[in-house]
Short mmCIF file of C-alpha atoms in Angstrom, two decimals:
data_model
loop_
_atom_site.label_atom_id
_atom_site.label_comp_id
_atom_site.label_asym_id
_atom_site.label_seq_id
_atom_site.Cartn_x
_atom_site.Cartn_y
_atom_site.Cartn_z
CA MET A 7 40.01 -65.15 -68.88
CA ARG A 8 37.08 -66.55 -70.24
CA PHE A 9 35.10 -69.79 -69.43
CA LYS A 10 35.18 -72.58 -71.71
CA ILE A 11 31.78 -73.92 -72.76
CA GLY A 12 30.75 -77.08 -71.16
CA THR A 13 29.20 -79.63 -72.70
CA ARG A 14 25.55 -79.40 -72.83
CA ALA A 15 22.90 -82.19 -72.29
CA PRO A 16 21.32 -84.14 -74.92
CA GLY A 17 19.06 -82.19 -76.65
CA ARG A 18 19.93 -78.65 -75.31
CA ARG A 19 21.92 -76.05 -77.79
CA THR A 20 25.24 -76.54 -78.11
CA HIS A 21 26.64 -72.87 -78.56
CA ALA A 22 26.00 -70.13 -76.09
CA PRO A 23 27.64 -66.94 -75.37
CA GLU A 24 30.79 -67.40 -72.94
CA PRO A 25 29.54 -66.60 -69.58
CA ALA A 26 33.02 -65.21 -67.80
CA ARG A 27 33.54 -62.51 -70.39
CA ALA A 28 36.28 -60.01 -69.65
CA ALA A 29 32.73 -57.95 -68.26
CA VAL A 30 29.97 -60.00 -67.75
CA ALA A 31 26.75 -57.79 -67.11
CA GLY A 32 29.50 -54.93 -66.58
CA VAL A 33 31.30 -56.96 -63.39
CA PRO A 34 34.95 -57.50 -64.43
CA LEU A 35 36.23 -60.93 -63.49
CA ALA A 36 38.88 -59.12 -61.44
CA ALA A 37 36.11 -58.12 -59.07
CA ALA A 38 35.24 -61.70 -58.37
CA ARG A 39 36.62 -62.09 -55.06
CA GLY A 40 36.12 -65.02 -52.70
CA SER A 41 32.80 -67.49 -52.81
CA ALA A 42 30.47 -64.72 -52.12
CA GLY A 43 32.03 -62.47 -55.36
CA ILE A 44 32.12 -65.72 -57.44
CA ALA A 45 28.62 -66.72 -56.55
CA ALA A 46 27.05 -63.13 -57.33
CA HIS A 47 29.35 -62.85 -61.01
CA LEU A 48 27.72 -66.60 -61.88
CA ARG A 49 24.22 -65.32 -60.79
CA ARG A 50 24.28 -62.35 -62.53
CA ALA A 51 25.48 -64.33 -65.61
CA ILE A 52 22.76 -66.29 -65.28
CA THR A 53 19.92 -63.83 -64.29
CA ASP A 54 20.95 -62.49 -67.59
CA GLU A 55 20.83 -65.70 -69.17
CA VAL A 56 24.35 -66.09 -70.50
CA TYR A 57 23.53 -69.32 -68.96
CA ALA A 58 20.01 -70.66 -69.26
CA PHE A 59 17.38 -73.10 -67.58
CA GLY A 60 18.84 -76.23 -67.79
CA ASP A 61 22.47 -75.37 -68.90
CA ARG A 62 25.03 -77.12 -67.32
CA LEU A 63 28.22 -74.86 -66.36
CA PRO A 64 31.52 -75.48 -66.43
CA PRO A 65 33.71 -77.87 -64.09
CA GLU A 66 34.49 -76.67 -61.12
CA ARG A 67 38.54 -76.80 -62.23
CA GLU A 68 37.75 -74.05 -65.44
CA ILE A 69 35.41 -71.63 -63.19
CA ALA A 70 38.54 -71.99 -60.68
CA ARG A 71 41.01 -71.15 -63.37
CA SER A 72 38.96 -68.63 -64.86
CA PHE A 73 38.39 -66.65 -61.52
CA GLY A 74 41.74 -67.37 -60.25
CA ALA A 75 40.57 -69.27 -57.26
CA SER A 76 40.62 -72.96 -55.41
CA ARG A 77 38.33 -75.35 -56.25
CA THR A 78 37.22 -75.19 -52.71
CA THR A 79 36.10 -71.44 -52.86
CA VAL A 80 34.02 -72.02 -56.34
CA ARG A 81 32.35 -75.07 -54.92
CA LYS A 82 31.40 -72.46 -51.67
CA ALA A 83 29.91 -70.32 -54.37
CA LEU A 84 28.25 -72.60 -56.15
CA HIS A 85 26.90 -74.14 -52.93
CA GLN A 86 25.24 -70.45 -52.23
CA LEU A 87 23.81 -70.44 -55.46
CA GLU A 88 22.42 -73.80 -55.14
CA GLN A 89 21.08 -72.92 -51.65
CA ARG A 90 19.03 -70.03 -53.36
CA ASN A 91 17.41 -72.56 -55.85
CA PHE A 92 19.69 -70.72 -59.49
CA VAL A 93 21.65 -73.89 -59.85
CA GLU A 94 21.05 -77.85 -58.87
CA ARG A 95 24.56 -79.92 -58.56
CA LYS A 96 24.29 -83.54 -59.58
CA ILE A 97 26.68 -86.06 -58.58
CA GLY A 98 29.06 -87.74 -61.55
CA SER A 99 26.77 -84.79 -64.09
CA GLY A 100 27.78 -81.29 -63.54
CA THR A 101 26.05 -77.75 -62.16
CA PHE A 102 22.65 -77.38 -63.83
CA VAL A 103 20.75 -73.82 -64.09
CA VAL A 104 17.23 -74.23 -62.27
CA TYR A 105 16.65 -70.40 -62.36
CA GLY A 106 14.34 -69.43 -65.29
CA HIS A 107 11.53 -67.10 -65.80
CA GLN A 108 9.33 -65.77 -68.46
CA ALA A 109 7.63 -62.68 -69.16
CA GLU A 110 4.14 -64.25 -69.17
CA ASP A 111 4.85 -65.24 -65.77
CA ARG A 112 3.36 -62.20 -64.12
CA GLN A 113 0.47 -62.22 -66.56
CA ILE A 114 -0.06 -65.71 -65.21
CA ALA A 115 -0.47 -64.50 -61.55
CA ASP A 116 -2.74 -62.17 -62.74
CA ILE A 117 -5.34 -64.73 -64.16
CA THR A 118 -4.84 -67.49 -61.53
CA SER A 119 -6.87 -67.24 -58.75
CA PRO A 120 -6.27 -68.20 -55.31
CA LEU A 121 -8.46 -71.69 -55.86
CA GLU A 122 -7.12 -72.29 -59.05
CA LEU A 123 -3.59 -72.43 -57.46
CA ILE A 124 -4.62 -74.84 -54.82
CA GLU A 125 -5.72 -76.69 -57.29
CA VAL A 126 -3.05 -76.93 -59.22
CA ARG A 127 -0.55 -77.67 -55.86
CA LEU A 128 -3.06 -80.98 -55.33
CA ALA A 129 -2.18 -81.95 -59.19
CA VAL A 130 1.80 -81.53 -58.83
CA GLU A 131 2.40 -81.76 -54.96
CA PRO A 132 2.15 -85.38 -54.19
CA HIS A 133 4.52 -86.13 -57.36
CA ILE A 134 6.83 -84.04 -55.36
CA ILE A 135 6.04 -85.77 -51.80
CA ARG A 136 6.79 -88.94 -53.83
CA LEU A 137 10.19 -88.07 -55.02
CA ALA A 138 11.55 -86.20 -52.34
CA VAL A 139 11.06 -89.28 -50.38
CA LEU A 140 12.76 -91.21 -53.02
CA HIS A 141 15.78 -88.60 -53.72
CA GLY A 142 15.74 -86.50 -50.69
CA THR A 143 19.59 -86.75 -48.90
CA ALA A 144 20.17 -86.37 -45.88
CA ARG A 145 21.36 -82.48 -46.60
CA ASP A 146 17.71 -82.03 -47.88
CA ILE A 147 16.44 -83.14 -44.71
CA GLU A 148 18.24 -80.93 -42.68
CA ALA A 149 17.42 -77.81 -44.75
CA MET A 150 13.60 -79.02 -44.84
CA GLY A 151 14.25 -79.17 -40.84
CA GLU A 152 15.95 -76.04 -40.52
CA THR A 153 13.49 -74.14 -42.93
CA LEU A 154 10.30 -75.87 -40.59
CA ALA A 155 11.52 -74.69 -37.13
CA ALA A 156 11.99 -71.30 -38.81
CA LEU A 157 8.45 -71.71 -40.00
CA GLU A 158 7.34 -73.07 -36.13
CA ARG A 159 8.73 -69.69 -34.77
CA VAL A 160 6.59 -67.27 -36.53
CA GLY A 161 3.82 -67.73 -34.45
CA ASP A 162 0.35 -65.73 -35.66
CA ASP A 163 2.31 -63.23 -38.13
CA ARG A 164 0.84 -63.92 -41.33
CA GLU A 165 3.10 -62.37 -43.43
CA GLN A 166 6.49 -64.55 -41.95
CA PHE A 167 4.14 -67.85 -42.08
CA THR A 168 3.42 -67.28 -45.76
CA LEU A 169 6.93 -66.48 -46.51
CA TRP A 170 8.51 -69.77 -44.68
CA ASP A 171 5.46 -71.88 -45.84
CA GLN A 172 6.56 -71.30 -49.48
CA ARG A 173 10.54 -71.86 -48.36
CA PHE A 174 9.15 -75.27 -46.72
CA HIS A 175 7.49 -76.46 -49.60
CA MET A 176 10.12 -75.25 -52.07
CA ALA A 177 13.21 -77.09 -49.93
CA LEU A 178 10.98 -80.64 -50.52
CA ALA A 179 10.52 -79.68 -54.11
CA ALA A 180 14.37 -79.31 -54.31
CA ALA A 181 14.84 -82.52 -52.63
CA THR A 182 13.37 -84.03 -55.75
CA HIS A 183 16.75 -83.52 -57.30
CA ASN A 184 14.63 -82.77 -60.47
CA PRO A 185 15.17 -79.21 -62.15
CA LEU A 186 11.73 -79.45 -64.17
CA MET A 187 10.00 -80.24 -60.82
CA VAL A 188 12.00 -77.04 -59.00
CA TRP A 189 11.33 -74.78 -62.07
CA ILE A 190 7.63 -75.72 -62.09
CA TYR A 191 7.42 -75.50 -57.83
CA ARG A 192 9.25 -71.83 -58.06
CA GLN A 193 6.41 -70.42 -60.52
CA ILE A 194 3.67 -71.80 -57.76
CA ASN A 195 5.72 -69.89 -55.46
CA GLU A 196 5.16 -66.73 -57.59
CA VAL A 197 1.87 -66.96 -57.83
CA ARG A 198 1.36 -67.69 -54.32
CA GLY A 199 3.31 -64.12 -53.83
CA HIS A 200 0.28 -62.20 -56.22
CA THR A 201 -1.66 -59.50 -54.56
CA GLN A 202 -4.86 -62.09 -54.94
CA TRP A 203 -3.24 -64.77 -52.32
CA SER A 204 -2.17 -61.63 -50.02
CA LYS A 205 -6.03 -60.91 -49.95
CA ALA A 206 -7.39 -63.83 -49.54
CA LYS A 207 -4.66 -65.15 -46.39
CA ASP A 208 -5.23 -61.88 -44.13
CA LYS A 209 -9.53 -64.12 -44.18
CA VAL A 210 -7.91 -67.61 -44.44
CA LEU A 211 -4.55 -67.44 -41.92
CA THR A 212 -6.28 -67.40 -38.35
CA PRO A 213 -3.93 -68.21 -35.51
CA SER A 214 -5.91 -71.98 -35.26
CA ARG A 215 -5.46 -72.23 -38.60
CA ILE A 216 -1.91 -71.51 -38.37
CA ALA A 217 -1.45 -74.01 -35.74
CA GLY A 218 -2.72 -76.84 -37.51
CA TYR A 219 -1.28 -75.83 -40.99
CA ASN A 220 2.27 -76.49 -39.15
CA ALA A 221 1.22 -79.17 -37.04
CA GLN A 222 0.68 -80.96 -40.35
CA HIS A 223 3.82 -79.70 -41.65
CA ARG A 224 5.78 -81.36 -39.21
CA ALA A 225 3.66 -84.71 -39.46
CA LEU A 226 4.49 -84.69 -43.42
CA PHE A 227 8.29 -83.75 -42.46
CA GLU A 228 8.83 -86.42 -40.49
CA ALA A 229 6.60 -88.69 -42.45
CA VAL A 230 9.36 -87.42 -45.40
CA GLN A 231 12.43 -88.10 -42.92
CA SER A 232 11.62 -91.77 -41.98
CA ARG A 233 11.09 -92.42 -45.82
CA ASP A 234 7.31 -93.13 -45.58
CA PRO A 235 6.18 -92.60 -48.98
CA ASP A 236 2.56 -93.94 -48.13
CA THR A 237 1.72 -91.46 -45.30
CA ALA A 238 3.42 -88.57 -46.58
CA LEU A 239 1.42 -88.56 -49.75
CA ASP A 240 -1.57 -89.25 -47.53
CA LEU A 241 -0.64 -86.00 -45.34
CA ILE A 242 0.17 -83.74 -48.50
CA THR A 243 -3.09 -84.48 -49.88
CA ARG A 244 -5.06 -84.04 -46.88
CA HIS A 245 -3.28 -80.97 -46.21
CA LEU A 246 -4.00 -79.66 -49.60
CA THR A 247 -7.84 -80.51 -49.27
CA GLU A 248 -8.01 -78.60 -45.89
CA ALA A 249 -6.58 -75.46 -47.33
CA ARG A 250 -8.38 -75.82 -50.16
CA ARG A 251 -11.86 -75.71 -47.83
CA ASP A 252 -10.61 -73.13 -45.77
CA LEU A 253 -10.37 -71.11 -48.89
CA VAL A 254 -13.90 -71.94 -49.89
CA GLY A 255 -15.04 -71.25 -46.76
CA ALA A 256 -13.71 -68.07 -46.23
CA PRO A 257 -15.69 -64.91 -46.00
CA SER A 258 -16.35 -62.98 -49.16
CA HIS A 259 -16.06 -59.29 -47.36
#
């Protein structure tokens, strides 16, 4: 069985390869059992760009029919993909692909300095915070809280702090429910994972700074949770300004 092509959003292409062929990316439909199997199958179709960034997946009922699964199972699979930032589900509109990458991503990461990265974050993240306060759901707030708790548990471990710090800010971006904003922040995290930042963080992320950043994260979370945009905007601006100052003041050797 094959998926039927769902209606595309205005301005999107109206024809695309069918994502659930007898074997998308070499994985037969028969092998996709249970929510995890269906999620893996769809994830492979997305990473192979059978469905590109911004495309809408078929309705749950069509996916369920194609896989011979219940809609509950399909819903769980889509939830797994959403948690991993492959798709975003919009009530009344459908499920949209928010995963995307381009060949030049790695090149951009190569030539972007940590200071330039902070400058971009200062331009982007206040808007993310405003949208997160406006559009974030109770489930988004819960996800932020869980990620923040994990971030606070890592202590002085620089690598783990960097990982969970990225996830916390990504959770804020996801709460905007804006696919383009999510995509933009994914690119920011791609640069944050580059070697240049890996070298800088060893100089910047002292135990006292990690503790200070986490105190700011907690205050930011509470402002978003309280739907207080003015406080949240002030906090994210001060947070990133301090990070910029710490980066500029870090020893060069």
